[in-house]
Amino acid sequence: MHAGNLLNPFMTRICSATRLILVVLFIFSTACIATAAAAEHTVAPSGAEFNSINAAIEWASSGLPPKASMDVKHVILVLSGKGGVGKSTVSVNLAYALSNHGKKVGLLDLDMHGPNIPKMLGIEDHKLAMSGDRIEPVHVTGMLSVLSMAFLLPDTSTPIIWRGPMKMAAIQQFLGEVDWGSLDYLVVDLPPGTGDEALTIAQLAPNVRGAVIVTTPQDVATMDARKSAKFIEKLGLPVIGIVENMSGMLCPHCGEEIDLFGKGGGKKIAEELKVPFLGAIPIDIEMRKAGDEGRPFIIKRAGATSPTWIAVDKVMESLINVVGG
């Protein structure tokens, strides 16, 4: 099916501002596809050259456009090697923690195939609007703005069926054509793994401070978290630190801690990689409720004395200290 036909079923059901954004996006992505086709005539590294990941990344980066033009002091990437480890929860609470410290923060949801940030902030019914020739993000507070692919979709069940060039075009637009204003931090919530979105944002975003790697304690998660950390290092960026999520579970009845997924895996790989360990967060039913209710745990339970709130607050404070907040 032609890419344009993929957009048609829901183009007629969304607001004119969103429709304009998608039309521009489609035209731009078509240009990217043409550029990629022309690049087929370029001789790629062969044989031993591709044994080096650095050579592959350098070759893939050779035809990239310049860094996006935006006023941001620090870009923080939040990623994981595996899905379902609580990466978006960390992103939302980090963005709120930074804004609560008086920082102007943008939160960019780049998990295009599963954009959950709006739901976790209680703003899933919002749609994007245009301010002149620029996209206006959704303002959660005076200090926190959000942009997500979810704001462009007619409903929460509509899938995004895009290949790499479309994603790259969207990321360029979300960086350079959005009226973010002057930001202290842009927190970027990425999909699992080390694919198009992670590589593109790392190469196109200005002032990337580094990456936070989120993992759960068990071996099947930490082995993929190592890959994410190595990916970031290969790009010449620092790993800001490792967060171990779902580190034990507090029984809601007796308060006893149960090591459901084990414990200490995140700390172990932080020590192996010689990067900061930012802390561990236990599983707590209140954390799940906070996400479903659209109120970040760090503000829903502000000032609470529960072990989970104390753990979350400690992780966020450690993160802020590491990134210079």
Coordinates of C-alpha atoms in Angstrom, one line a residue:
M1 CA 0.0 0.0 0.0
H2 CA 1.3 3.5 -0.8
A3 CA 2.3 5.5 2.3
G4 CA -0.2 8.2 1.4
N5 CA -3.0 5.8 1.6
L6 CA -2.1 4.9 5.1
L7 CA -2.8 8.4 6.2
N8 CA -6.1 8.8 4.4
P9 CA -8.4 6.8 6.6
F10 CA -8.0 9.1 9.6
M11 CA -6.9 12.3 7.9
T12 CA -10.6 13.3 7.4
R13 CA -11.4 12.8 11.1
I14 CA -8.8 15.1 12.7
C15 CA -8.5 18.9 13.1
S16 CA -7.1 21.1 10.4
A17 CA -4.0 21.9 12.4
T18 CA -3.2 18.2 12.8
R19 CA -4.0 17.6 9.1
L20 CA -1.5 20.3 8.1
I21 CA 1.2 18.8 10.3
L22 CA 0.7 15.3 8.8
V23 CA 0.7 16.7 5.2
V24 CA 4.0 18.5 5.8
L25 CA 5.4 15.4 7.5
F26 CA 4.4 13.2 4.6
I27 CA 5.9 15.6 2.0
F28 CA 9.1 15.8 4.1
S29 CA 9.3 12.0 4.5
T30 CA 8.9 11.5 0.8
A31 CA 11.9 13.7 0.3
C32 CA 13.8 11.5 2.8
I33 CA 12.8 8.4 0.9
A34 CA 14.1 10.0 -2.4
T35 CA 17.4 10.9 -0.6
A36 CA 17.7 7.3 0.6
A37 CA 17.1 6.0 -2.9
A38 CA 19.8 8.2 -4.2
A39 CA 22.1 7.0 -1.5
E40 CA 21.9 3.5 -2.9
H41 CA 24.5 4.6 -5.5
T42 CA 26.9 5.4 -2.6
V43 CA 29.3 2.6 -1.9
A44 CA 28.8 1.3 1.6
P45 CA 31.7 -0.1 3.7
S46 CA 32.2 -3.7 3.1
G47 CA 33.7 -6.8 4.7
A48 CA 35.9 -6.0 7.6
E49 CA 34.8 -2.3 7.8
F50 CA 31.4 -3.4 8.9
N51 CA 32.9 -5.5 11.7
S52 CA 33.3 -2.2 13.5
I53 CA 30.0 -0.8 14.9
N54 CA 31.6 2.7 14.8
A55 CA 32.2 2.4 11.1
A56 CA 28.5 1.4 10.5
I57 CA 27.2 4.3 12.6
E58 CA 29.6 6.8 10.9
W59 CA 28.4 5.6 7.5
A60 CA 24.7 5.8 8.5
S61 CA 25.3 9.4 9.8
S62 CA 27.1 10.7 6.7
G63 CA 24.0 12.0 5.0
L64 CA 22.2 13.4 8.0
P65 CA 20.8 16.9 8.1
P66 CA 22.2 19.4 10.6
K67 CA 21.3 19.4 14.2
A68 CA 17.8 20.8 14.9
S69 CA 17.5 24.4 15.7
M70 CA 16.0 24.7 19.2
D71 CA 16.7 26.6 22.4
V72 CA 17.5 23.8 24.9
K73 CA 20.4 23.5 27.4
H74 CA 20.3 19.8 28.0
V75 CA 18.6 16.9 26.2
I76 CA 18.2 13.7 28.3
L77 CA 17.4 10.4 26.6
V78 CA 15.5 7.8 28.6
L79 CA 15.8 4.3 27.0
S80 CA 15.9 0.6 27.8
G81 CA 16.9 -2.5 26.0
K82 CA 13.5 -4.2 26.7
G83 CA 9.9 -3.1 26.8
G84 CA 7.8 -3.1 29.9
V85 CA 10.5 -2.1 32.4
G86 CA 8.9 1.2 33.4
K87 CA 10.9 3.6 31.1
S88 CA 7.9 5.9 30.6
T89 CA 7.2 6.0 34.3
V90 CA 10.8 7.2 34.9
S91 CA 10.5 9.8 32.1
V92 CA 7.3 11.3 33.4
N93 CA 8.5 11.5 37.0
L94 CA 11.9 12.9 36.0
A95 CA 10.2 15.6 33.9
Y96 CA 8.0 16.6 36.8
A97 CA 10.8 16.5 39.3
L98 CA 12.9 18.8 37.1
S99 CA 10.0 21.2 36.7
N100 CA 9.4 21.2 40.4
H101 CA 13.0 22.4 40.8
G102 CA 12.1 25.5 38.8
K103 CA 13.4 24.2 35.5
K104 CA 11.6 24.8 32.2
V105 CA 11.1 21.3 30.8
G106 CA 9.9 19.7 27.6
L107 CA 8.8 16.0 27.6
L108 CA 9.0 14.4 24.1
D109 CA 7.3 11.0 23.7
L110 CA 9.1 9.3 20.8
D111 CA 7.6 5.8 21.5
M112 CA 5.6 6.3 18.3
H113 CA 4.0 2.8 18.2
G114 CA 3.0 2.9 21.8
P115 CA 2.7 6.6 23.0
N116 CA 1.6 6.4 26.6
I117 CA 2.9 9.6 28.0
P118 CA -0.4 11.6 27.5
K119 CA -2.3 8.8 29.4
M120 CA 0.1 8.9 32.3
L121 CA -0.3 12.7 32.5
G122 CA -4.1 12.7 32.1
I123 CA -3.9 14.7 28.9
E124 CA -4.8 12.0 26.4
D125 CA -7.8 14.0 25.0
H126 CA -5.7 16.9 23.9
K127 CA -4.9 17.6 20.3
L128 CA -2.1 19.7 18.8
A129 CA -2.7 23.2 17.4
M130 CA -0.6 25.6 15.3
S131 CA 0.9 28.8 16.5
G132 CA 1.7 30.6 13.3
D133 CA 3.8 28.2 11.3
R134 CA 4.9 26.2 14.4
I135 CA 3.4 23.3 16.3
E136 CA 2.2 24.2 19.8
P137 CA 3.0 21.6 22.5
V138 CA 0.5 20.7 25.2
H139 CA 1.2 22.7 28.3
V140 CA 0.8 20.6 31.5
T141 CA 2.0 23.3 33.8
G142 CA 3.7 26.6 33.3
M143 CA 7.0 24.8 33.5
L144 CA 6.2 21.5 31.7
S145 CA 5.2 21.0 28.0
V146 CA 4.6 17.7 26.2
L147 CA 4.6 16.5 22.7
S148 CA 3.5 13.0 21.6
M149 CA 2.4 11.1 18.5
A150 CA -0.8 10.3 20.5
F151 CA -2.0 13.9 20.1
L152 CA -2.1 13.4 16.3
L153 CA -4.2 10.2 16.3
P154 CA -8.0 10.2 16.1
D155 CA -8.3 7.6 18.9
T156 CA -6.1 5.5 21.2
S157 CA -6.5 2.3 19.1
T158 CA -5.2 3.8 15.8
P159 CA -1.8 2.3 15.0
I160 CA 1.2 4.0 13.4
I161 CA 2.4 2.0 10.5
W162 CA 5.6 3.7 9.5
R163 CA 9.1 2.8 8.3
G164 CA 12.3 4.6 9.2
P165 CA 12.1 7.6 6.9
M166 CA 8.7 8.6 8.2
K167 CA 10.0 8.4 11.8
M168 CA 13.0 10.4 11.0
A169 CA 10.9 13.1 9.4
A170 CA 8.6 13.2 12.5
I171 CA 11.5 13.5 14.9
Q172 CA 13.0 16.4 12.9
Q173 CA 9.6 18.1 13.0
F174 CA 9.1 17.5 16.7
L175 CA 12.5 19.0 17.4
G176 CA 12.8 22.0 15.0
E177 CA 9.2 22.9 14.2
V178 CA 7.6 23.0 17.7
D179 CA 7.3 26.1 19.7
W180 CA 9.1 24.7 22.8
G181 CA 10.3 28.1 23.9
S182 CA 13.5 28.3 25.9
L183 CA 14.1 25.0 27.7
D184 CA 16.4 24.0 30.5
Y185 CA 15.8 20.3 29.8
L186 CA 14.2 18.2 27.1
V187 CA 13.4 14.7 28.4
V188 CA 13.0 12.2 25.6
D189 CA 11.0 9.0 26.2
L190 CA 12.2 6.4 23.6
P191 CA 10.9 3.0 22.6
P192 CA 12.7 -0.1 23.7
G193 CA 15.9 -1.1 21.9
T194 CA 18.4 0.8 19.8
G195 CA 16.5 1.4 16.5
D196 CA 15.6 4.3 14.3
E197 CA 14.1 6.6 17.0
A198 CA 17.1 6.3 19.4
L199 CA 19.7 6.7 16.7
T200 CA 17.9 9.7 15.0
I201 CA 17.3 11.7 18.2
A202 CA 20.9 11.1 19.4
Q203 CA 22.2 12.4 16.0
L204 CA 19.8 15.3 15.4
A205 CA 19.0 16.8 18.9
P206 CA 21.4 19.5 20.1
N207 CA 23.1 19.5 23.4
V208 CA 22.4 15.8 24.3
R209 CA 23.5 15.5 27.9
G210 CA 23.4 11.7 27.9
A211 CA 21.1 8.8 28.5
V212 CA 19.3 7.2 31.5
I213 CA 19.0 3.4 31.1
V214 CA 16.0 1.8 32.8
T215 CA 16.0 -1.9 33.6
T216 CA 14.4 -4.5 35.8
P217 CA 16.6 -6.8 38.0
Q218 CA 16.4 -10.1 36.1
D219 CA 19.0 -11.3 33.7
V220 CA 16.8 -11.2 30.6
A221 CA 16.3 -7.5 31.1
T222 CA 19.8 -6.5 32.2
M223 CA 21.5 -8.2 29.3
D224 CA 19.5 -5.9 27.0
A225 CA 20.2 -2.9 29.2
R226 CA 23.9 -3.5 28.6
K227 CA 23.3 -3.3 24.9
S228 CA 21.6 0.1 25.3
A229 CA 24.5 1.4 27.4
K230 CA 27.0 0.2 24.8
F231 CA 24.9 1.8 22.0
I232 CA 25.0 5.1 23.8
E233 CA 28.8 4.8 24.3
K234 CA 29.3 4.0 20.6
L235 CA 27.6 7.3 19.8
G236 CA 30.1 9.2 22.0
L237 CA 27.5 10.1 24.6
P238 CA 27.7 9.5 28.4
V239 CA 25.4 7.1 30.3
I240 CA 24.0 9.4 33.0
G241 CA 23.1 6.3 35.1
I242 CA 21.1 3.1 35.6
V243 CA 17.7 2.9 37.2
E244 CA 16.6 -0.5 38.5
N245 CA 12.8 -0.5 38.4
M246 CA 10.5 -3.2 39.9
S247 CA 13.2 -4.0 42.4
G248 CA 11.2 -6.1 44.8
M249 CA 7.5 -5.8 45.6
L250 CA 5.9 -4.4 48.7
C251 CA 3.0 -6.6 49.7
P252 CA 0.0 -4.3 50.1
H253 CA -1.4 -6.4 53.0
C254 CA 1.6 -7.1 55.2
G255 CA 4.3 -4.7 53.8
E256 CA 6.8 -7.5 53.4
E257 CA 9.2 -7.2 50.5
I258 CA 9.1 -10.0 47.9
D259 CA 11.9 -10.3 45.3
L260 CA 9.5 -11.0 42.4
F261 CA 12.0 -10.3 39.6
G262 CA 15.1 -10.6 41.8
K263 CA 17.2 -7.7 43.1
G264 CA 20.4 -5.9 42.4
G265 CA 20.7 -6.6 38.6
G266 CA 20.7 -2.9 37.8
K267 CA 23.4 -2.1 40.4
K268 CA 25.5 -5.0 39.1
I269 CA 25.6 -3.7 35.5
A270 CA 26.2 -0.1 36.6
E271 CA 29.3 -1.4 38.5
E272 CA 30.4 -3.5 35.4
L273 CA 30.0 -0.5 33.1
K274 CA 31.5 2.0 35.6
V275 CA 28.5 4.3 35.4
P276 CA 26.4 5.8 38.2
F277 CA 23.7 3.7 39.8
L278 CA 20.8 6.0 40.4
G279 CA 18.8 3.8 42.6
A280 CA 16.1 1.1 42.8
I281 CA 12.3 1.5 42.8
P282 CA 10.1 -1.3 44.1
I283 CA 6.8 -2.6 42.5
D284 CA 3.9 -0.8 44.2
I285 CA 0.2 -1.0 43.3
E286 CA 0.0 2.8 43.9
M287 CA 2.6 3.4 41.2
R288 CA 0.4 1.5 38.7
K289 CA -2.7 3.4 39.8
A290 CA -0.9 6.7 39.4
G291 CA -0.1 6.0 35.8
D292 CA -3.7 4.8 35.0
E293 CA -5.1 7.9 36.7
G294 CA -2.9 10.3 34.9
R295 CA -1.1 11.7 38.0
P296 CA 2.6 11.1 38.2
F297 CA 3.5 9.2 41.4
I298 CA 6.0 11.8 42.5
I299 CA 3.2 14.5 42.8
K300 CA 0.3 12.2 43.7
R301 CA 2.1 11.0 46.8
A302 CA 4.2 14.1 47.4
G303 CA 5.5 14.2 50.9
A304 CA 4.4 10.6 51.6
T305 CA 6.4 8.4 53.9
S306 CA 5.9 5.1 52.0
P307 CA 9.0 3.2 51.0
T308 CA 8.1 3.5 47.3
W309 CA 7.7 7.2 47.4
I310 CA 11.0 7.6 49.3
A311 CA 12.7 5.4 46.7
V312 CA 11.2 7.3 43.7
D313 CA 12.1 10.7 45.3
K314 CA 15.7 9.4 45.9
V315 CA 16.1 8.3 42.3
M316 CA 14.8 11.6 41.0
E317 CA 17.1 13.6 43.2
S318 CA 20.1 11.5 42.2
L319 CA 19.3 12.1 38.6
I320 CA 18.9 15.8 39.1
N321 CA 22.2 15.9 40.9
V322 CA 24.0 14.0 38.1
V323 CA 22.6 16.1 35.3
G324 CA 23.5 19.3 37.1
G325 CA 20.0 20.4 38.1

